[in-house]
């Protein structure tokens, strides 16, 4: 049925282990080339770490799965240099409409706040996203992509993991110092280690239909229905994707006949009733899903690190699946690198576990509350839900209670052991444990964005009125910090347009719109310290070298 | 008394009139309609109160006030 996308078949090639008959020990093996494993592989090679990527399949994700990719994911892909094709192909929408029965409850306009490199999210089919993540790895000297390589055996060791891999040309053995398990909800790695995946299955079934819209000018809006006439008692969602494909999500209830409901003669009348008789479309994809909400207790097990659906799975309301997995990777790779280099202690990886289990709990909370709103369990809960919807039409106060999914945003971990708590007063700005905020800047007249200037190392953001006011001693400190073993590279953000592009090797930017200092609540002289994943770990209203070094040492769990 | 405490002493200015209006709201309604009306009233009042701590205390109060049958 699927016509808009051509699946490339990635060729199986015998691995060096198979060619030589030798067991090799790789620094890092990633199992699973879904969006999360592919993000991990991109981050690793970008940071100069060779990666072996195993996947049992030889194509990108089949059919219709994830479509919404959030701002934080786009910022991560930007850092990894693969965001351009996603932005080109992806759809941005602003207007959302909510319907209850046969009436519109309200509409909202998500006009993006000015001065960010990326919108709140884009809609893009998962297979495109994976294709764009595979592209940079294809001929990368550090990336070894092994298609039709299935992990079937695992033996954890003290300082490595021993793997058994099955291929069309037989089984081979290999080893990794670190194993990143990105092998999805049914994770083989998890099963081979006998680890739990606690949570529950939601009984609700959802019919996913993708259609290619033939009628021109169908509005690019997100429509969500509660209890619509064409699907009484349940919900429905309509969302646009790339290639003029529209995703229709219909709740079918708990007792739906899965086989029957997928038949086109059953699906078509539903969709005609939904879109209107005069809308012309073609079926592109039909499938039925139910959802789990589960997670592992720990994501770190010796030399095995769990990320993405392998570690946690949520219902899709709010698009928190792939988006949170991508953030897992963003959090992990710089830590793994410092540990592999012997610079950081094992507590740094423990902080990955701390921060990302925290994020998983937050995502579970949001998706479960959305699920309760969309699919109430008892007559009392249904009445509450319907009361919200009926009130909301006339009364604005009820609108924040409407929950058709809370869109994925970056998790803030205020109590992370990596944070240095504020000593100086701040009236706003990203707090330690939260991601740095974007803002438009210029450098030598060229427009750029703050987040594009951060990443891969610790960074300092120094806010000044004009760069000439920076004392010589401070410049010397900043230069020395940039040359240390775990460097801190500072970017100077000046309120007044600087005359040059750098000052003694330190990049100089102009806060053209004044948004950087506003969003960081920064007085002249303020200094933010960010981790390689762009998370703020400390900040001061005045730069003091010893405090900055202490905060960096703490955030990197530096070995002394 | 801090503002974030649920007031549980009698405070209604016109208890009988209030109760009567409340009862009238339900007159002639099916159980289902009553449930909806109650829910709406609850939401209006909750929004008026606004204070998250007070609302949680109210929920706890109701939780521990188990019916005796
Ligand atoms: C209907 C639907 C809508 C969704 N919408 C969204 C959305 O809008 N936004 C969002 O962020 N998320 C969404 N999700 C969730 C999203 O699809 C998943 O969270 C995401 O695919 C997880 O990525 P992953 O890389 O962790 O796992 P997967 O995508 O499951 O990838 C796992 C990979 O591991 C491989 N593998 C498995 N076992 C082995 C083995 N033994 N050996 C080797 N390889 C193996 C598989 O072949 C696969 O390629 C949606 C999901 C569904 C079902």
PDB file of C-alpha atoms in Angstrom, chain A residues 33-255:
ATOM      1  CA  UNK A  33      19.620   1.103  14.425  1.00  0.00           C
ATOM      2  CA  UNK A  34      16.339   2.791  15.311  1.00  0.00           C
ATOM      3  CA  UNK A  35      16.256   6.564  15.807  1.00  0.00           C
ATOM      4  CA  UNK A  36      17.980   6.225  19.174  1.00  0.00           C
ATOM      5  CA  UNK A  37      20.799   3.836  18.222  1.00  0.00           C
ATOM      6  CA  UNK A  38      21.446   5.886  15.091  1.00  0.00           C
ATOM      7  CA  UNK A  39      21.659   9.077  17.122  1.00  0.00           C
ATOM      8  CA  UNK A  40      24.140   7.341  19.430  1.00  0.00           C
ATOM      9  CA  UNK A  41      26.278   6.233  16.488  1.00  0.00           C
ATOM     10  CA  UNK A  42      26.307   9.768  15.062  1.00  0.00           C
ATOM     11  CA  UNK A  43      27.282  11.266  18.398  1.00  0.00           C
ATOM     12  CA  UNK A  44      30.060   8.694  18.916  1.00  0.00           C
ATOM     13  CA  UNK A  45      31.714   9.206  15.556  1.00  0.00           C
ATOM     14  CA  UNK A  46      31.385  12.977  15.865  1.00  0.00           C
ATOM     15  CA  UNK A  47      33.304  12.697  19.118  1.00  0.00           C
ATOM     16  CA  UNK A  48      35.950  10.549  17.483  1.00  0.00           C
ATOM     17  CA  UNK A  49      34.910   7.206  18.952  1.00  0.00           C
ATOM     18  CA  UNK A  50      34.654   4.258  16.542  1.00  0.00           C
ATOM     19  CA  UNK A  51      31.302   2.471  16.656  1.00  0.00           C
ATOM     20  CA  UNK A  52      29.952  -0.876  15.519  1.00  0.00           C
ATOM     21  CA  UNK A  53      26.204  -0.704  14.959  1.00  0.00           C
ATOM     22  CA  UNK A  54      24.260  -3.973  14.842  1.00  0.00           C
ATOM     23  CA  UNK A  55      20.733  -4.266  13.474  1.00  0.00           C
ATOM     24  CA  UNK A  56      18.790  -7.408  12.761  1.00  0.00           C
ATOM     25  CA  UNK A  57      16.954  -5.731   9.891  1.00  0.00           C
ATOM     26  CA  UNK A  58      18.192  -4.217   6.641  1.00  0.00           C
ATOM     27  CA  UNK A  59      15.794  -1.295   6.221  1.00  0.00           C
ATOM     28  CA  UNK A  60      14.647   1.791   8.053  1.00  0.00           C
ATOM     29  CA  UNK A  61      11.550   1.591  10.264  1.00  0.00           C
ATOM     30  CA  UNK A  62       8.668   0.063   8.339  1.00  0.00           C
ATOM     31  CA  UNK A  63       5.364   1.917   8.087  1.00  0.00           C
ATOM     32  CA  UNK A  64       3.910   4.650  10.188  1.00  0.00           C
ATOM     33  CA  UNK A  65       5.383   5.204  13.638  1.00  0.00           C
ATOM     34  CA  UNK A  66       6.851   8.365  15.142  1.00  0.00           C
ATOM     35  CA  UNK A  67       5.994  11.626  13.385  1.00  0.00           C
ATOM     36  CA  UNK A  68       6.575  14.471  15.868  1.00  0.00           C
ATOM     37  CA  UNK A  69      10.127  15.496  16.614  1.00  0.00           C
ATOM     38  CA  UNK A  70      10.539  18.101  19.307  1.00  0.00           C
ATOM     39  CA  UNK A  71      12.723  21.181  19.470  1.00  0.00           C
ATOM     40  CA  UNK A  72      15.222  19.565  21.820  1.00  0.00           C
ATOM     41  CA  UNK A  73      15.721  16.660  19.400  1.00  0.00           C
ATOM     42  CA  UNK A  74      16.226  19.123  16.546  1.00  0.00           C
ATOM     43  CA  UNK A  75      18.836  20.979  18.587  1.00  0.00           C
ATOM     44  CA  UNK A  76      20.628  17.689  19.234  1.00  0.00           C
ATOM     45  CA  UNK A  77      20.491  16.786  15.538  1.00  0.00           C
ATOM     46  CA  UNK A  78      21.815  20.251  14.773  1.00  0.00           C
ATOM     47  CA  UNK A  79      24.811  19.608  17.014  1.00  0.00           C
ATOM     48  CA  UNK A  80      25.302  16.307  15.177  1.00  0.00           C
ATOM     49  CA  UNK A  81      25.184  18.067  11.815  1.00  0.00           C
ATOM     50  CA  UNK A  82      22.159  16.183  10.477  1.00  0.00           C
ATOM     51  CA  UNK A  83      19.263  18.556  11.049  1.00  0.00           C
ATOM     52  CA  UNK A  84      19.186  20.226   7.617  1.00  0.00           C
ATOM     53  CA  UNK A  85      17.399  17.505   5.625  1.00  0.00           C
ATOM     54  CA  UNK A  86      14.953  17.014   8.517  1.00  0.00           C
ATOM     55  CA  UNK A  87      14.038  20.674   8.533  1.00  0.00           C
ATOM     56  CA  UNK A  88      13.704  20.699   4.748  1.00  0.00           C
ATOM     57  CA  UNK A  89      11.420  17.683   4.622  1.00  0.00           C
ATOM     58  CA  UNK A  90       9.574  18.130   7.912  1.00  0.00           C
ATOM     59  CA  UNK A  91       6.264  19.958   8.302  1.00  0.00           C
ATOM     60  CA  UNK A  92       5.789  22.798  10.761  1.00  0.00           C
ATOM     61  CA  UNK A  93       2.296  23.598  11.979  1.00  0.00           C
ATOM     62  CA  UNK A  94       0.898  26.285  14.227  1.00  0.00           C
ATOM     63  CA  UNK A  95      -2.853  25.917  14.501  1.00  0.00           C
ATOM     64  CA  UNK A  96      -4.367  23.217  16.659  1.00  0.00           C
ATOM     65  CA  UNK A  97      -8.097  22.638  16.966  1.00  0.00           C
ATOM     66  CA  UNK A  98      -9.922  20.621  19.587  1.00  0.00           C
ATOM     67  CA  UNK A  99     -13.395  19.252  18.971  1.00  0.00           C
ATOM     68  CA  UNK A 100     -15.887  17.692  21.354  1.00  0.00           C
ATOM     69  CA  UNK A 101     -18.682  15.701  19.715  1.00  0.00           C
ATOM     70  CA  UNK A 102     -19.740  17.800  16.702  1.00  0.00           C
ATOM     71  CA  UNK A 103     -18.457  21.174  17.870  1.00  0.00           C
ATOM     72  CA  UNK A 104     -15.150  22.942  18.043  1.00  0.00           C
ATOM     73  CA  UNK A 105     -14.117  23.583  21.654  1.00  0.00           C
ATOM     74  CA  UNK A 106     -11.303  25.944  20.875  1.00  0.00           C
ATOM     75  CA  UNK A 107      -8.369  26.540  18.617  1.00  0.00           C
ATOM     76  CA  UNK A 108      -4.892  27.619  19.525  1.00  0.00           C
ATOM     77  CA  UNK A 109      -2.044  29.119  17.608  1.00  0.00           C
ATOM     78  CA  UNK A 110       1.380  27.809  18.506  1.00  0.00           C
ATOM     79  CA  UNK A 111       3.144  30.677  16.764  1.00  0.00           C
ATOM     80  CA  UNK A 112       6.718  29.922  17.684  1.00  0.00           C
ATOM     81  CA  UNK A 113       8.516  32.380  19.914  1.00  0.00           C
ATOM     82  CA  UNK A 114      10.955  34.412  17.848  1.00  0.00           C
ATOM     83  CA  UNK A 115      14.671  33.927  18.061  1.00  0.00           C
ATOM     84  CA  UNK A 116      15.125  30.148  18.239  1.00  0.00           C
ATOM     85  CA  UNK A 117      16.929  28.172  15.555  1.00  0.00           C
ATOM     86  CA  UNK A 118      14.238  25.451  15.664  1.00  0.00           C
ATOM     87  CA  UNK A 119      10.459  25.345  16.078  1.00  0.00           C
ATOM     88  CA  UNK A 120       8.636  23.608  18.953  1.00  0.00           C
ATOM     89  CA  UNK A 121       8.580  20.534  16.726  1.00  0.00           C
ATOM     90  CA  UNK A 122       8.313  19.243  13.183  1.00  0.00           C
ATOM     91  CA  UNK A 123       6.277  16.408  11.756  1.00  0.00           C
ATOM     92  CA  UNK A 124       8.355  13.924   9.819  1.00  0.00           C
ATOM     93  CA  UNK A 125       7.869  10.222   9.241  1.00  0.00           C
ATOM     94  CA  UNK A 126      10.229   8.028  11.246  1.00  0.00           C
ATOM     95  CA  UNK A 127      11.623   6.352   8.109  1.00  0.00           C
ATOM     96  CA  UNK A 128      12.833   9.706   6.795  1.00  0.00           C
ATOM     97  CA  UNK A 129      14.391  10.568  10.119  1.00  0.00           C
ATOM     98  CA  UNK A 130      16.269   7.265  10.194  1.00  0.00           C
ATOM     99  CA  UNK A 131      17.363   7.691   6.577  1.00  0.00           C
ATOM    100  CA  UNK A 132      18.817  11.113   7.395  1.00  0.00           C
ATOM    101  CA  UNK A 133      20.625   9.671  10.420  1.00  0.00           C
ATOM    102  CA  UNK A 134      22.095   6.801   8.396  1.00  0.00           C
ATOM    103  CA  UNK A 135      23.369   9.099   5.652  1.00  0.00           C
ATOM    104  CA  UNK A 136      26.308  10.646   7.574  1.00  0.00           C
ATOM    105  CA  UNK A 137      27.366   7.208   8.874  1.00  0.00           C
ATOM    106  CA  UNK A 138      27.503   5.479   5.502  1.00  0.00           C
ATOM    107  CA  UNK A 139      31.016   6.251   4.505  1.00  0.00           C
ATOM    108  CA  UNK A 140      32.271   7.419   7.843  1.00  0.00           C
ATOM    109  CA  UNK A 141      35.644   5.830   8.621  1.00  0.00           C
ATOM    110  CA  UNK A 142      34.686   5.373  12.283  1.00  0.00           C
ATOM    111  CA  UNK A 143      31.263   3.800  11.646  1.00  0.00           C
ATOM    112  CA  UNK A 144      30.806   0.087  10.986  1.00  0.00           C
ATOM    113  CA  UNK A 145      27.138  -0.502  10.122  1.00  0.00           C
ATOM    114  CA  UNK A 146      26.227  -4.152  10.263  1.00  0.00           C
ATOM    115  CA  UNK A 147      22.794  -4.937   8.810  1.00  0.00           C
ATOM    116  CA  UNK A 148      21.123  -8.318   9.366  1.00  0.00           C
ATOM    117  CA  UNK A 149      23.281  -8.803  12.433  1.00  0.00           C
ATOM    118  CA  UNK A 150      21.133 -10.021  15.302  1.00  0.00           C
ATOM    119  CA  UNK A 151      22.341 -10.072  18.867  1.00  0.00           C
ATOM    120  CA  UNK A 152      21.536 -13.520  20.259  1.00  0.00           C
ATOM    121  CA  UNK A 153      23.943 -14.001  23.159  1.00  0.00           C
ATOM    122  CA  UNK A 154      25.489 -11.832  25.827  1.00  0.00           C
ATOM    123  CA  UNK A 155      28.052 -12.485  28.517  1.00  0.00           C
ATOM    124  CA  UNK A 156      28.860  -9.536  30.737  1.00  0.00           C
ATOM    125  CA  UNK A 157      32.473  -9.333  31.919  1.00  0.00           C
ATOM    126  CA  UNK A 158      34.319  -7.105  34.364  1.00  0.00           C
ATOM    127  CA  UNK A 159      35.664  -4.683  31.745  1.00  0.00           C
ATOM    128  CA  UNK A 160      33.826  -5.761  28.600  1.00  0.00           C
ATOM    129  CA  UNK A 161      30.792  -7.562  27.201  1.00  0.00           C
ATOM    130  CA  UNK A 162      30.988 -10.681  25.062  1.00  0.00           C
ATOM    131  CA  UNK A 163      28.391 -10.875  22.273  1.00  0.00           C
ATOM    132  CA  UNK A 164      27.094 -13.593  20.024  1.00  0.00           C
ATOM    133  CA  UNK A 165      25.720 -12.313  16.735  1.00  0.00           C
ATOM    134  CA  UNK A 166      23.671 -14.175  14.149  1.00  0.00           C
ATOM    135  CA  UNK A 167      23.875 -13.312  10.452  1.00  0.00           C
ATOM    136  CA  UNK A 168      22.769 -14.808   7.127  1.00  0.00           C
ATOM    137  CA  UNK A 169      26.250 -16.314   6.958  1.00  0.00           C
ATOM    138  CA  UNK A 170      26.267 -17.824  10.400  1.00  0.00           C
ATOM    139  CA  UNK A 171      27.046 -16.868  13.938  1.00  0.00           C
ATOM    140  CA  UNK A 172      30.104 -14.992  15.191  1.00  0.00           C
ATOM    141  CA  UNK A 173      31.499 -13.802  18.506  1.00  0.00           C
ATOM    142  CA  UNK A 174      32.653 -10.319  19.293  1.00  0.00           C
ATOM    143  CA  UNK A 175      33.395  -8.078  22.269  1.00  0.00           C
ATOM    144  CA  UNK A 176      32.809  -4.507  23.339  1.00  0.00           C
ATOM    145  CA  UNK A 177      34.196  -2.450  26.164  1.00  0.00           C
ATOM    146  CA  UNK A 178      30.812  -0.745  26.294  1.00  0.00           C
ATOM    147  CA  UNK A 179      27.495  -1.894  24.935  1.00  0.00           C
ATOM    148  CA  UNK A 180      24.737   0.592  24.211  1.00  0.00           C
ATOM    149  CA  UNK A 181      21.420  -1.231  24.120  1.00  0.00           C
ATOM    150  CA  UNK A 182      19.097   0.621  21.736  1.00  0.00           C
ATOM    151  CA  UNK A 183      17.253  -2.485  20.616  1.00  0.00           C
ATOM    152  CA  UNK A 184      13.742  -1.216  21.251  1.00  0.00           C
ATOM    153  CA  UNK A 185      10.806  -2.198  23.437  1.00  0.00           C
ATOM    154  CA  UNK A 186      11.414  -5.917  23.025  1.00  0.00           C
ATOM    155  CA  UNK A 187      15.108  -5.478  23.789  1.00  0.00           C
ATOM    156  CA  UNK A 188      17.050  -8.697  23.402  1.00  0.00           C
ATOM    157  CA  UNK A 189      19.814  -7.207  25.545  1.00  0.00           C
ATOM    158  CA  UNK A 190      17.402  -6.667  28.408  1.00  0.00           C
ATOM    159  CA  UNK A 191      16.070 -10.193  28.117  1.00  0.00           C
ATOM    160  CA  UNK A 192      19.511 -11.767  27.869  1.00  0.00           C
ATOM    161  CA  UNK A 193      20.475  -9.990  31.083  1.00  0.00           C
ATOM    162  CA  UNK A 194      17.213 -11.053  32.718  1.00  0.00           C
ATOM    163  CA  UNK A 195      16.243  -7.488  33.639  1.00  0.00           C
ATOM    164  CA  UNK A 196      12.744  -6.303  34.506  1.00  0.00           C
ATOM    165  CA  UNK A 197      10.613  -3.906  32.479  1.00  0.00           C
ATOM    166  CA  UNK A 198       7.990  -2.796  34.959  1.00  0.00           C
ATOM    167  CA  UNK A 199       4.739  -1.100  34.041  1.00  0.00           C
ATOM    168  CA  UNK A 200       1.559  -1.944  32.301  1.00  0.00           C
ATOM    169  CA  UNK A 201      -0.179  -2.472  29.012  1.00  0.00           C
ATOM    170  CA  UNK A 202      -3.067  -0.185  28.127  1.00  0.00           C
ATOM    171  CA  UNK A 203      -5.957  -2.180  26.759  1.00  0.00           C
ATOM    172  CA  UNK A 204      -7.029   0.592  24.379  1.00  0.00           C
ATOM    173  CA  UNK A 205      -6.465  -0.120  20.737  1.00  0.00           C
ATOM    174  CA  UNK A 206      -5.662   2.587  18.233  1.00  0.00           C
ATOM    175  CA  UNK A 207      -6.070   2.449  14.488  1.00  0.00           C
ATOM    176  CA  UNK A 208      -3.301   4.259  12.628  1.00  0.00           C
ATOM    177  CA  UNK A 209      -4.125   5.220   9.062  1.00  0.00           C
ATOM    178  CA  UNK A 210      -1.956   7.281   6.774  1.00  0.00           C
ATOM    179  CA  UNK A 211      -3.634   8.792   3.747  1.00  0.00           C
ATOM    180  CA  UNK A 212      -2.272  10.743   0.826  1.00  0.00           C
ATOM    181  CA  UNK A 213      -4.417  13.836   0.441  1.00  0.00           C
ATOM    182  CA  UNK A 214      -5.568  14.446  -3.133  1.00  0.00           C
ATOM    183  CA  UNK A 215      -7.617  17.514  -2.328  1.00  0.00           C
ATOM    184  CA  UNK A 216      -5.496  20.612  -2.439  1.00  0.00           C
ATOM    185  CA  UNK A 217      -5.459  23.155   0.368  1.00  0.00           C
ATOM    186  CA  UNK A 218      -6.440  20.810   3.150  1.00  0.00           C
ATOM    187  CA  UNK A 219      -5.317  22.924   6.131  1.00  0.00           C
ATOM    188  CA  UNK A 220      -2.018  22.132   7.861  1.00  0.00           C
ATOM    189  CA  UNK A 221      -3.499  21.982  11.345  1.00  0.00           C
ATOM    190  CA  UNK A 222      -3.637  19.480  14.152  1.00  0.00           C
ATOM    191  CA  UNK A 223      -7.204  18.354  14.802  1.00  0.00           C
ATOM    192  CA  UNK A 224      -8.100  16.406  17.879  1.00  0.00           C
ATOM    193  CA  UNK A 225     -11.600  15.095  18.515  1.00  0.00           C
ATOM    194  CA  UNK A 226     -13.104  13.828  21.711  1.00  0.00           C
ATOM    195  CA  UNK A 227     -16.154  11.628  21.198  1.00  0.00           C
ATOM    196  CA  UNK A 228     -16.739  12.636  17.552  1.00  0.00           C
ATOM    197  CA  UNK A 229     -19.851  11.525  15.635  1.00  0.00           C
ATOM    198  CA  UNK A 230     -17.703   9.378  13.334  1.00  0.00           C
ATOM    199  CA  UNK A 231     -16.082   7.547  16.250  1.00  0.00           C
ATOM    200  CA  UNK A 232     -18.559   7.810  19.129  1.00  0.00           C
ATOM    201  CA  UNK A 233     -17.209   7.395  22.619  1.00  0.00           C
ATOM    202  CA  UNK A 234     -13.594   7.562  21.500  1.00  0.00           C
ATOM    203  CA  UNK A 235     -11.020  10.032  20.227  1.00  0.00           C
ATOM    204  CA  UNK A 236      -9.393  10.835  16.910  1.00  0.00           C
ATOM    205  CA  UNK A 237      -6.375  12.804  15.773  1.00  0.00           C
ATOM    206  CA  UNK A 238      -5.407  14.210  12.405  1.00  0.00           C
ATOM    207  CA  UNK A 239      -1.893  15.400  11.702  1.00  0.00           C
ATOM    208  CA  UNK A 240       0.046  16.285   8.596  1.00  0.00           C
ATOM    209  CA  UNK A 241       3.340  14.647   7.649  1.00  0.00           C
ATOM    210  CA  UNK A 242       5.753  15.127   4.768  1.00  0.00           C
ATOM    211  CA  UNK A 243       4.801  14.138   1.170  1.00  0.00           C
ATOM    212  CA  UNK A 244       1.218  15.312   1.671  1.00  0.00           C
ATOM    213  CA  UNK A 245       0.607  12.294   3.881  1.00  0.00           C
ATOM    214  CA  UNK A 246      -1.801  12.703   6.779  1.00  0.00           C
ATOM    215  CA  UNK A 247      -1.776  10.627   9.918  1.00  0.00           C
ATOM    216  CA  UNK A 248      -5.139   9.634  11.304  1.00  0.00           C
ATOM    217  CA  UNK A 249      -5.199   8.097  14.728  1.00  0.00           C
ATOM    218  CA  UNK A 250      -8.491   6.567  15.839  1.00  0.00           C
ATOM    219  CA  UNK A 251      -9.116   5.160  19.239  1.00  0.00           C
ATOM    220  CA  UNK A 252     -11.035   1.904  18.925  1.00  0.00           C
ATOM    221  CA  UNK A 253     -11.599   1.014  22.553  1.00  0.00           C
ATOM    222  CA  UNK A 254     -10.619  -2.088  24.420  1.00  0.00           C
ATOM    223  CA  UNK A 255     -12.643  -4.729  22.722  1.00  0.00           C
TER     224      UNK A 255
END
